Structures are given as structure tokens and as C-alpha cells.
Short mmCIF file of C-alpha atoms in Angstrom, two decimals:
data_model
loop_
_atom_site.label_atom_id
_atom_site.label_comp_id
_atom_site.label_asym_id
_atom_site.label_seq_id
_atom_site.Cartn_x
_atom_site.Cartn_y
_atom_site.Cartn_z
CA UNK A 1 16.80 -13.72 3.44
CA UNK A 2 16.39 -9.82 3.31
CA UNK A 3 13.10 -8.54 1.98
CA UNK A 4 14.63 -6.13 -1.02
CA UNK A 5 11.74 -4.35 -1.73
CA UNK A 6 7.81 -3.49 -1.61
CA UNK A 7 6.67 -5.34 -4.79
CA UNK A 8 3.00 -3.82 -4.76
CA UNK A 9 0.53 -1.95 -2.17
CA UNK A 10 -3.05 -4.05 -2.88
CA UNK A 11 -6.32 -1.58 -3.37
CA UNK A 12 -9.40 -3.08 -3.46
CA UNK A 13 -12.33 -1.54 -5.45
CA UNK A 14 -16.11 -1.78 -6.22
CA UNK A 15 -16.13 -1.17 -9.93
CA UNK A 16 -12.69 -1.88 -11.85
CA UNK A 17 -13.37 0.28 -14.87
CA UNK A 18 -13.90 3.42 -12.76
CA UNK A 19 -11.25 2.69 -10.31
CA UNK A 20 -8.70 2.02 -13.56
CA UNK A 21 -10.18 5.24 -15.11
CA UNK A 22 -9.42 7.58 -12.13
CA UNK A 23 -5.33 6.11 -11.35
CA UNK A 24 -4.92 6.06 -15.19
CA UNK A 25 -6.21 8.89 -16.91
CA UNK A 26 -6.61 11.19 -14.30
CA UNK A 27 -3.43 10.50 -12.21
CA UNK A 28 -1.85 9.66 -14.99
CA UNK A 29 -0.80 5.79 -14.16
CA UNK A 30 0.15 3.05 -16.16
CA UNK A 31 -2.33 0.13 -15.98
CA UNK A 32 -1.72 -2.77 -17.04
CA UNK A 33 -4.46 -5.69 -16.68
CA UNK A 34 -3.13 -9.08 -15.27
CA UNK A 35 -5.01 -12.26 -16.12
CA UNK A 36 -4.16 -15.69 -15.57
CA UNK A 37 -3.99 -18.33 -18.14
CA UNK A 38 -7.28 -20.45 -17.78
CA UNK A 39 -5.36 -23.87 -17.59
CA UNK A 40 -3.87 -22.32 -14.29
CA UNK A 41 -6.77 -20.74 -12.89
CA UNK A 42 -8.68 -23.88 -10.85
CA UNK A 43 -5.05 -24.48 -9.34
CA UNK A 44 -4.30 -21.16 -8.85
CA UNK A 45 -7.62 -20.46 -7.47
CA UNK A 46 -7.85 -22.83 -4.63
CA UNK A 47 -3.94 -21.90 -3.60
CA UNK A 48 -5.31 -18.29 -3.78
CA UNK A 49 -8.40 -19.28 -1.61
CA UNK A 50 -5.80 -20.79 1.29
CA UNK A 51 -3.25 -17.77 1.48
CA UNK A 52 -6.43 -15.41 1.68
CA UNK A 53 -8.75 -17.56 3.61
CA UNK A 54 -11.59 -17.44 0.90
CA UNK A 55 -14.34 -18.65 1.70
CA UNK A 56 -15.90 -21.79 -0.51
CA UNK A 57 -16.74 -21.59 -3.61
CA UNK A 58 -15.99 -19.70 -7.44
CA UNK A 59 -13.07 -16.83 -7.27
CA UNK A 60 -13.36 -14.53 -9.66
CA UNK A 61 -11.21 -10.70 -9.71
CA UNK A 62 -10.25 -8.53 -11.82
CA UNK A 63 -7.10 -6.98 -11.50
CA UNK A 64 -4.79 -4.01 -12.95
CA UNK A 65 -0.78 -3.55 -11.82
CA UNK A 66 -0.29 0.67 -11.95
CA UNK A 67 2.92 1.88 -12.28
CA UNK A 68 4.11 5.45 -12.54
CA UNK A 69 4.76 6.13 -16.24
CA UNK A 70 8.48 7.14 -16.12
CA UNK A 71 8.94 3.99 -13.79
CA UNK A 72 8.83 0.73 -15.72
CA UNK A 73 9.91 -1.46 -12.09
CA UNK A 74 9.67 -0.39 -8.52
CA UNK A 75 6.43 -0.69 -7.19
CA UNK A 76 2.98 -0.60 -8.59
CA UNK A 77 -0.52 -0.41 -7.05
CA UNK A 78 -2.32 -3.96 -7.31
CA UNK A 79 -5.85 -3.05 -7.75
CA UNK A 80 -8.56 -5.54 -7.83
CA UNK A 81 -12.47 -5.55 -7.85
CA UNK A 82 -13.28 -9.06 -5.51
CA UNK A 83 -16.34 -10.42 -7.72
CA UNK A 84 -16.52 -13.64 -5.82
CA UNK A 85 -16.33 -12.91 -3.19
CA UNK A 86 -17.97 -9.44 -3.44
CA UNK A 87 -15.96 -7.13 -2.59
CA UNK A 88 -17.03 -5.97 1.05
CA UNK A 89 -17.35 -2.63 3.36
CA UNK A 90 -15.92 0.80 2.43
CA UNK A 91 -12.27 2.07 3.14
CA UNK A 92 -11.24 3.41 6.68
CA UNK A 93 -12.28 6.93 7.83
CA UNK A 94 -10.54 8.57 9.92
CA UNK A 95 -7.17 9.21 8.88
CA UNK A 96 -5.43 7.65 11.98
CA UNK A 97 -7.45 4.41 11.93
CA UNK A 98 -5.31 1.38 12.48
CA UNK A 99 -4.11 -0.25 9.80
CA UNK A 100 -2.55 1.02 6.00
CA UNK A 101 -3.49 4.44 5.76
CA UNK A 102 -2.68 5.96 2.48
CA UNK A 103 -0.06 5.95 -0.42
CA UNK A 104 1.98 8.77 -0.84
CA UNK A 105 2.32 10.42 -4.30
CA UNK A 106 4.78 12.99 -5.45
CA UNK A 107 2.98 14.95 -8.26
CA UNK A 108 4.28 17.04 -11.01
CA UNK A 109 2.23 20.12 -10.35
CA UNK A 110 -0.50 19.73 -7.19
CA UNK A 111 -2.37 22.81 -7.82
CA UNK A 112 -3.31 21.84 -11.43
CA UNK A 113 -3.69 17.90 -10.58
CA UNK A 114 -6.00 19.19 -7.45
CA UNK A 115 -8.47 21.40 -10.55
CA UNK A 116 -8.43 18.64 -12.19
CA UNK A 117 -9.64 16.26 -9.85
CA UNK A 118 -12.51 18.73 -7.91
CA UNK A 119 -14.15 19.35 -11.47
CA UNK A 120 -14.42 15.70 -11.77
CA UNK A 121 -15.74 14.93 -8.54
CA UNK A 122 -12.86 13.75 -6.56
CA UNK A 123 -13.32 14.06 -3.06
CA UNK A 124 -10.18 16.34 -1.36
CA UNK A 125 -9.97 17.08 2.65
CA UNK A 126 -9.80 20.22 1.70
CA UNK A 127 -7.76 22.58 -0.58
CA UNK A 128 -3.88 22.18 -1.10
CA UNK A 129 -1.45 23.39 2.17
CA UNK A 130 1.62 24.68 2.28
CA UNK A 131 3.68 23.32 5.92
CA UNK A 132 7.35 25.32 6.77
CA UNK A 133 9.79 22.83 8.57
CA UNK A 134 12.23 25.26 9.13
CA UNK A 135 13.37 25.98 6.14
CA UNK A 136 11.91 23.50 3.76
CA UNK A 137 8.49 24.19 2.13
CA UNK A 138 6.25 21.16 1.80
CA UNK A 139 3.06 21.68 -0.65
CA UNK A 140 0.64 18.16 0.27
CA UNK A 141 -3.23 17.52 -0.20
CA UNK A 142 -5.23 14.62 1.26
CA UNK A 143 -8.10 13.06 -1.15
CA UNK A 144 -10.04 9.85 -1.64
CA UNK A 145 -10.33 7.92 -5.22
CA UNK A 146 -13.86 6.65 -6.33
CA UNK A 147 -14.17 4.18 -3.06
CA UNK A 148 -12.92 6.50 -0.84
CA UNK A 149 -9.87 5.22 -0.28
CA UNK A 150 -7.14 7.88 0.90
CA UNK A 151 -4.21 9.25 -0.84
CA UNK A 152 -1.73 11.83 0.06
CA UNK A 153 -0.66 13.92 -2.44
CA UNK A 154 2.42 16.22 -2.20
CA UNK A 155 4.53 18.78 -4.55
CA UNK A 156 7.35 17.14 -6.10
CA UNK A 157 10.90 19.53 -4.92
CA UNK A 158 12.17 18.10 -8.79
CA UNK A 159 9.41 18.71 -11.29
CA UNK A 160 10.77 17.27 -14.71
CA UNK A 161 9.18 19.32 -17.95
CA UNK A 162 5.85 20.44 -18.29
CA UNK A 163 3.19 17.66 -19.34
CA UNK A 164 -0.13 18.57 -20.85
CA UNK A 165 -2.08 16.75 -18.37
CA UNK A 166 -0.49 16.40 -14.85
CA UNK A 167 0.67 13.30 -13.34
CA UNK A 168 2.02 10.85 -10.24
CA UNK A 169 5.63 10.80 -11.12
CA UNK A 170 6.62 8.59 -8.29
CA UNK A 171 5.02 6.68 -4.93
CA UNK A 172 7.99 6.95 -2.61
CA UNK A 173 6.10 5.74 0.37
CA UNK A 174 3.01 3.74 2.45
CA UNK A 175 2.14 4.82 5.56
CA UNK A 176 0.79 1.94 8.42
CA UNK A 177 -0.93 3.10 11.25
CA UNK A 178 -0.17 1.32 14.46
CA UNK A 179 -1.28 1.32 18.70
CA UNK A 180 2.48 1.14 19.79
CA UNK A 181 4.97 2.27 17.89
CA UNK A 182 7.83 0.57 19.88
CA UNK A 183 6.78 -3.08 19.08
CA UNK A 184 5.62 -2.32 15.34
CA UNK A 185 9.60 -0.46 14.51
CA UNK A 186 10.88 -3.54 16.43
CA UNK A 187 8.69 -5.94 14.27
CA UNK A 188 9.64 -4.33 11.42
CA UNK A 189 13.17 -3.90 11.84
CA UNK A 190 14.27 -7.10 14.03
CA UNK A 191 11.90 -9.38 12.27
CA UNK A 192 11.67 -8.38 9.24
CA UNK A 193 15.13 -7.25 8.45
CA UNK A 194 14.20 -3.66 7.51
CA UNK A 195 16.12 -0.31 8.02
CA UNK A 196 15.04 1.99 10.40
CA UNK A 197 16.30 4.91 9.12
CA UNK A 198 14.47 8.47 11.21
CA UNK A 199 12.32 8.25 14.01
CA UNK A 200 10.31 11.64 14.76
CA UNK A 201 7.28 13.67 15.91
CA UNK A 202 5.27 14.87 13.43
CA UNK A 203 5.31 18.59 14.18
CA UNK A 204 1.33 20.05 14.74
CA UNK A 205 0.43 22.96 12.93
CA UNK A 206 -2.92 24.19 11.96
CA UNK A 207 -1.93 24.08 8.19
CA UNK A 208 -1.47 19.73 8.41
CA UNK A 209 -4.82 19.22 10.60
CA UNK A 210 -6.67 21.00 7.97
CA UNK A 211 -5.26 19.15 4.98
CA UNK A 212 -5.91 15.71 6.86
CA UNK A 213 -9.93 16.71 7.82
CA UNK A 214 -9.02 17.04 11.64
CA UNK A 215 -10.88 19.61 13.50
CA UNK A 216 -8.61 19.26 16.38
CA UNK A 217 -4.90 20.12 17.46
CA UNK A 218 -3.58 16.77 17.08
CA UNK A 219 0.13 14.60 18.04
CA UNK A 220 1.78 12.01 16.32
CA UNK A 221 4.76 9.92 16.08
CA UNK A 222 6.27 8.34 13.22
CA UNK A 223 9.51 6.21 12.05
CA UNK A 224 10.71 5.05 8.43
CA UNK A 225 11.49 1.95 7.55
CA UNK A 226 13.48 1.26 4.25
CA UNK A 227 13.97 -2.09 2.39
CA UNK A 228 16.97 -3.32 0.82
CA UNK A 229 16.09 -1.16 -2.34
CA UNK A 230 16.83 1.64 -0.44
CA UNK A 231 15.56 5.31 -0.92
CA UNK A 232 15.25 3.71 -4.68
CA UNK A 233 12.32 1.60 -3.27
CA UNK A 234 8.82 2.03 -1.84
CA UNK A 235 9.24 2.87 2.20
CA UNK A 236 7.17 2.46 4.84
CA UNK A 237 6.23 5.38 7.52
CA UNK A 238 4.91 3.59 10.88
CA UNK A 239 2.75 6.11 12.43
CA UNK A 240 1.69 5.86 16.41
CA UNK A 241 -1.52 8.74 16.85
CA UNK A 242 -0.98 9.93 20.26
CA UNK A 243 -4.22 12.58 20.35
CA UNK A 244 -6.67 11.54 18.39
CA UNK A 245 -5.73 8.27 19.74
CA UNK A 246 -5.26 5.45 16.97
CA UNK A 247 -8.81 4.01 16.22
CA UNK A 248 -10.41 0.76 14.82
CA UNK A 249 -8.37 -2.28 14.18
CA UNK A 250 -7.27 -3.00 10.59
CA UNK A 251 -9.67 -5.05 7.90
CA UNK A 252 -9.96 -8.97 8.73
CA UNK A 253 -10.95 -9.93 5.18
CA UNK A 254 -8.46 -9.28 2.10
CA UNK A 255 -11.16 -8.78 -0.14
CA UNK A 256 -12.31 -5.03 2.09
CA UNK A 257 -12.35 -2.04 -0.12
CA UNK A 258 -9.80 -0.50 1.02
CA UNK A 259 -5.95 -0.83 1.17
CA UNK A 260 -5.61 -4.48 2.88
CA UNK A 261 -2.15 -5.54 2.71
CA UNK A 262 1.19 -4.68 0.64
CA UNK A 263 3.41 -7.25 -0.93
CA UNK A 264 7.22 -7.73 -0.45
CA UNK A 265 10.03 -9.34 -1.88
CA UNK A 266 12.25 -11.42 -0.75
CA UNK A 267 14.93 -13.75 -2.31
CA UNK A 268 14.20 -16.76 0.06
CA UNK A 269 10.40 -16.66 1.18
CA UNK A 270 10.86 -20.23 3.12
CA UNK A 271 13.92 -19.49 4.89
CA UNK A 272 12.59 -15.70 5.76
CA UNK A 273 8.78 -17.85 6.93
CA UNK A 274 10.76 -20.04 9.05
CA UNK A 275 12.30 -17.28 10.92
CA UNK A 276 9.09 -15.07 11.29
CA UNK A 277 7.93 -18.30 12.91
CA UNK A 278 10.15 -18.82 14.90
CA UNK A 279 9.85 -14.90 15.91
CA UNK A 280 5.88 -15.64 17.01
CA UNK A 281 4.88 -14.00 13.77
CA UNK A 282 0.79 -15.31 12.57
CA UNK A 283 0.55 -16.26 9.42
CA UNK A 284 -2.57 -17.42 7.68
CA UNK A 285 -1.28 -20.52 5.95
CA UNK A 286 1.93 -22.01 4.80
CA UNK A 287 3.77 -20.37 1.73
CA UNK A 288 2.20 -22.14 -1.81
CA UNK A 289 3.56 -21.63 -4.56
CA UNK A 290 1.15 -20.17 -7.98
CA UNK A 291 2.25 -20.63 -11.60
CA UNK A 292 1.89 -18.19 -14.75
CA UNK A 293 2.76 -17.86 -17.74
CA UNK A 294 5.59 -15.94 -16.50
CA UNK A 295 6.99 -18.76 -14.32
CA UNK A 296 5.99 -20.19 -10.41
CA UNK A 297 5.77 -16.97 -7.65
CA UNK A 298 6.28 -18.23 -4.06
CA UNK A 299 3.41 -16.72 -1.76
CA UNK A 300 2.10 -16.69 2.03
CA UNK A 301 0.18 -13.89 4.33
CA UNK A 302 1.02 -12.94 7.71
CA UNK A 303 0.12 -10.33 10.19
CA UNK A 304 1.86 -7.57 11.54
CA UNK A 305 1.33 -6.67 15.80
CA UNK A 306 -1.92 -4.47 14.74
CA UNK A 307 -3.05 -7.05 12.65
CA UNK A 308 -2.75 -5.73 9.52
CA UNK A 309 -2.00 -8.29 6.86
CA UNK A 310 1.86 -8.75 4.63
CA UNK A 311 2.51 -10.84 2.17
CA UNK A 312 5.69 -12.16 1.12
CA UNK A 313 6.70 -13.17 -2.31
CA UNK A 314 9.31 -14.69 -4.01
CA UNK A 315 9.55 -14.60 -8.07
CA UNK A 316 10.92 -16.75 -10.77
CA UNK A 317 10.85 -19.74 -7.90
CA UNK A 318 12.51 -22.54 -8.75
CA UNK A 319 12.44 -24.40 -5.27
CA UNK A 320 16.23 -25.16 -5.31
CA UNK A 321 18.45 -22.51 -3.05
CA UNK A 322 22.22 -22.75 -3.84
#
């Protein structure tokens, strides 16, 4: 019943081929474009429309999996331009707005990837910072890709050999923003089976508020959360802002642009759904299952404490559980 890992973190976008240009060639991402056979589609279309609460009519997206080149599993960034419905709204703000914040990604060399990205118009919160925790040195940089969604950026400790362009080389965590940070680890951890592994405060330094866009002293508190993958797999960082207080409430449609919702696995979706239920958890339908030509995927959304919107998924479903 464990969830084993984060199988994607969903990014929504207003215009696919520049969204696909920037992760790709200028972080240096694998994309690979997903497409379902049309024989599946009207099926797999009006399951799709009940896990998401669509609203009536056509569904039309286009969609890319990126994956960190050196990483052929593990997981990838879903990104997907909603053309019916449009996609809707920009991405959150402020950087302790409720809801999934940002992707973390370890970069092969941040002062050269940060060059690169100013003199093509990327939007940073300002220039690279180096923080001291005692005595490790972290090098990190907050920017926004073509929507303005946010991604944190930090200095790899093990850069492997020089490339001629640099690159993500790995996305080691997703950070959730939440009001109470006691009842979201607890979610998390009793509900959901996950492994609360360090709970801290997130030392204040004038370094970090300047590399986040914060004019202000600020306080925070944060936990990690592992899945069965391990520090192998995609974590989670639950963040509580104590000053600035946590603002806004996370998106209510899944087509926002934005970063609405993240994706994990799990071996037996309907025996993990009938325990969230019977936990209090809200979901927004019953699991369906969708079929492709790489066999049937077991699916259904459900909401964290905030609000903010999981999905579980089960591959290569068969329906039968020995």
C-alpha cells in the first residue's frame, strides 16, 4: 500500500513550444512528448474530465515528460499547455503562497547556467547567493521559467565533468507550502505512509531573503518527507511561513498555470484510496482507470489539508491483487 515514489511534479504552461524550449535546451532536460493513441482518446478523455473535474465539452493538451538527462527513471516534470480548457491565471507570487512552491534543481555549474539564462531573458530574484550553515557552503538562486513559474536552483556539492552547455543534473526535491505544519507532516506521514525524516527552522539570514525577493527579515519552518524510494527518489519539503505569514490558498482548477499537483506511486491505488477515506481525506472522484498503448494506469485526485491537489497512480494495472 506504500506510495514508493513521486512519479511526476505537473507544470502547466501557456505556450508548449516555449515552455519545452526553455527546460530542454536551456536547462538542459530531456523532453519527451506524450500522446495518446486516437482510438483511446474519447475514453480517455471523459475519464480525464472526471478525475480533474473538466468542465463539458472537447479536451485537448499537449504534453512533454522532462527528465534529467543522466536520469532515464525517477521523476520527470509533466508539462502541459490546457488548450481546452484554456489554460487559466498565472503562477503564484509570493514565494510563501500556499500551495506547491517550486522544484528544486541541483545544477552543474550555477554561475554559468544563471549567464545563460539573464541573456535570454529569464527572470532571476536576483543574482546567485552563497548561505554558511556552519560549515557547509550552499550556492542557490531563485528564478521563474517563461510563465513565471518558480524554480530554485542550487550548486551541485558533486559536479560530474565539464559539459559545453550547463545543465539540471538532478531534481531531488518539491517544496509544498502549508498554514500548519503539524497537521500537513501528520497527513503526510500517518496517512500517507511517508517518512518524516528532519524537521527544522530554516535559519534567516540576509543572504536567503535576498535570493527569494523578500524585502523583509523573515521565519520559517520546514520538515522532509521521503517516499519509499528513499533519498534515491523525489522528496517533499513541507514548509509552514511563520513571518511573512503563509498567503493565498492553493489553485482550485488543475488546468492553472502554475505547479497544480504532483503525482505518486503506489503499488495498490484502491487499497491505499480506501484508507485515505477512511482517514477523512477529499478526493475529487473515484480512482478510473486510463489505457495506452503502454498498458491501463490506475488514477484518482485528492486534496491535501491546504487544499492543494495529489494524485495517485498505479501502472501496468491489471485489476487483480495477489
Amino acid at each position: 500500500m506504500a506510495i514508493t515514489d513521486i512519479f511526476h511534479v505537473n507544470i502547466n504552461c501557456t505556450n508548449i513550444e516555449h515552455s519545452v524550449q526553455f527546460y530542454r535546451d536551456q536547462l538542459g532536460l530531456s523532453a519527451v512528448t506524450f500522446e495518446v493513441p486516437p482510438e483511446l482518446k474519447q475514453k480517455n478523455d471523459e475519464i480525464a474530465r472526471e478525475l480533474s473535474d473538466l468542465p463539458p465539452g472537447d479536451v485537448e493538451a499537449a504534453i512533454y515528460f522532462l527528465r534529467c538527462k543522466d536520469r532515464e527513471s525517477g521523476t520527470a516534470i509533466e508539462l502541459s499547455e490546457s488548450r481546452k480548457p484554456k489554460a487559466l491565471g498565472v503562477p503564484y507570487g509570493p514565494v510563501n503562497h500556499v500551495g506547491i512552491s517550486r522544484v528544486l534543481c541541483m545544477v552543474d555549474d550555477l554561475d554559468a547556467i544563471y549567464e545563460l539564462l539573464v541573456s535570454r531573458g529569464i527572470r532571476f530574484l536576483s543574482s546567485p547567493k552563497t548561505l554558511q550553515y556552519g560549515e557547509t557552503k550552499v550556492r542557490l538562486a531563485f528564478c521563474r521559467d517563461p510563465d513565471g513559474t518558480l524554480l530554485q536552483l542550487c550548486q551541485s556539492p558533486y559536479p560530474k565533468e565539464k559539459r559545453a552547455t550547463p545543465a539540471v543534473l538532478s531534481m531531488p526535491c518539491v517544496f509544498i507550502n502549508c498554514t500548519d505544519l503539524d497537521r500537513s507532516s501528520a497527513f503526510y506521514r500517518d496517512t500517507l505512509g511517508l517518512n518524516l525524516t528532519v524537521r527544522k527552522y530554516i535559519p534567516q539570514s540576509e543572504a536567503l531573503s535576498e535570493a527569494m525577493g523578500l524585502d523583509a527579515e523573515f521565519s520559517a519552518e520546514a520538515c522532509n518527507l521521503q517516499t519509499k524510494a528513499g533519498p534515491n527518489g523525489m522528496s517533499i519539503d513541507l514548509v509552514e511561513w511563520k513571518h511573512p505569514k503563509a498567503c493565498g490558498t492553493p489553485y482550485e482548477k488543475l488546468w492553472h498555470v502554475g505547479i497544480p499537483r504532483l503525482a505518486f506511486l503506489t503499488e495498490d491505488l484502491d487499497k491505499l484510496y480506501e484508507h485515505c477515506l477512511s482517514m477523512g481525506v477529499r478526493f475529487m472522484s473515484k480512482p478510473r482507470t486510463l489505457a495506452s498503448e503502454h498498458g491501463k494506469t490506475r488514477a484518482v485526485h485528492f486534496y491535501d489539508p491546504d487544499g492543494t491537489v495529489l494524485e495517485l497512480l498505479e501502472l501496468n494495472y491489471t485489476g487483480k491483487k495477489i
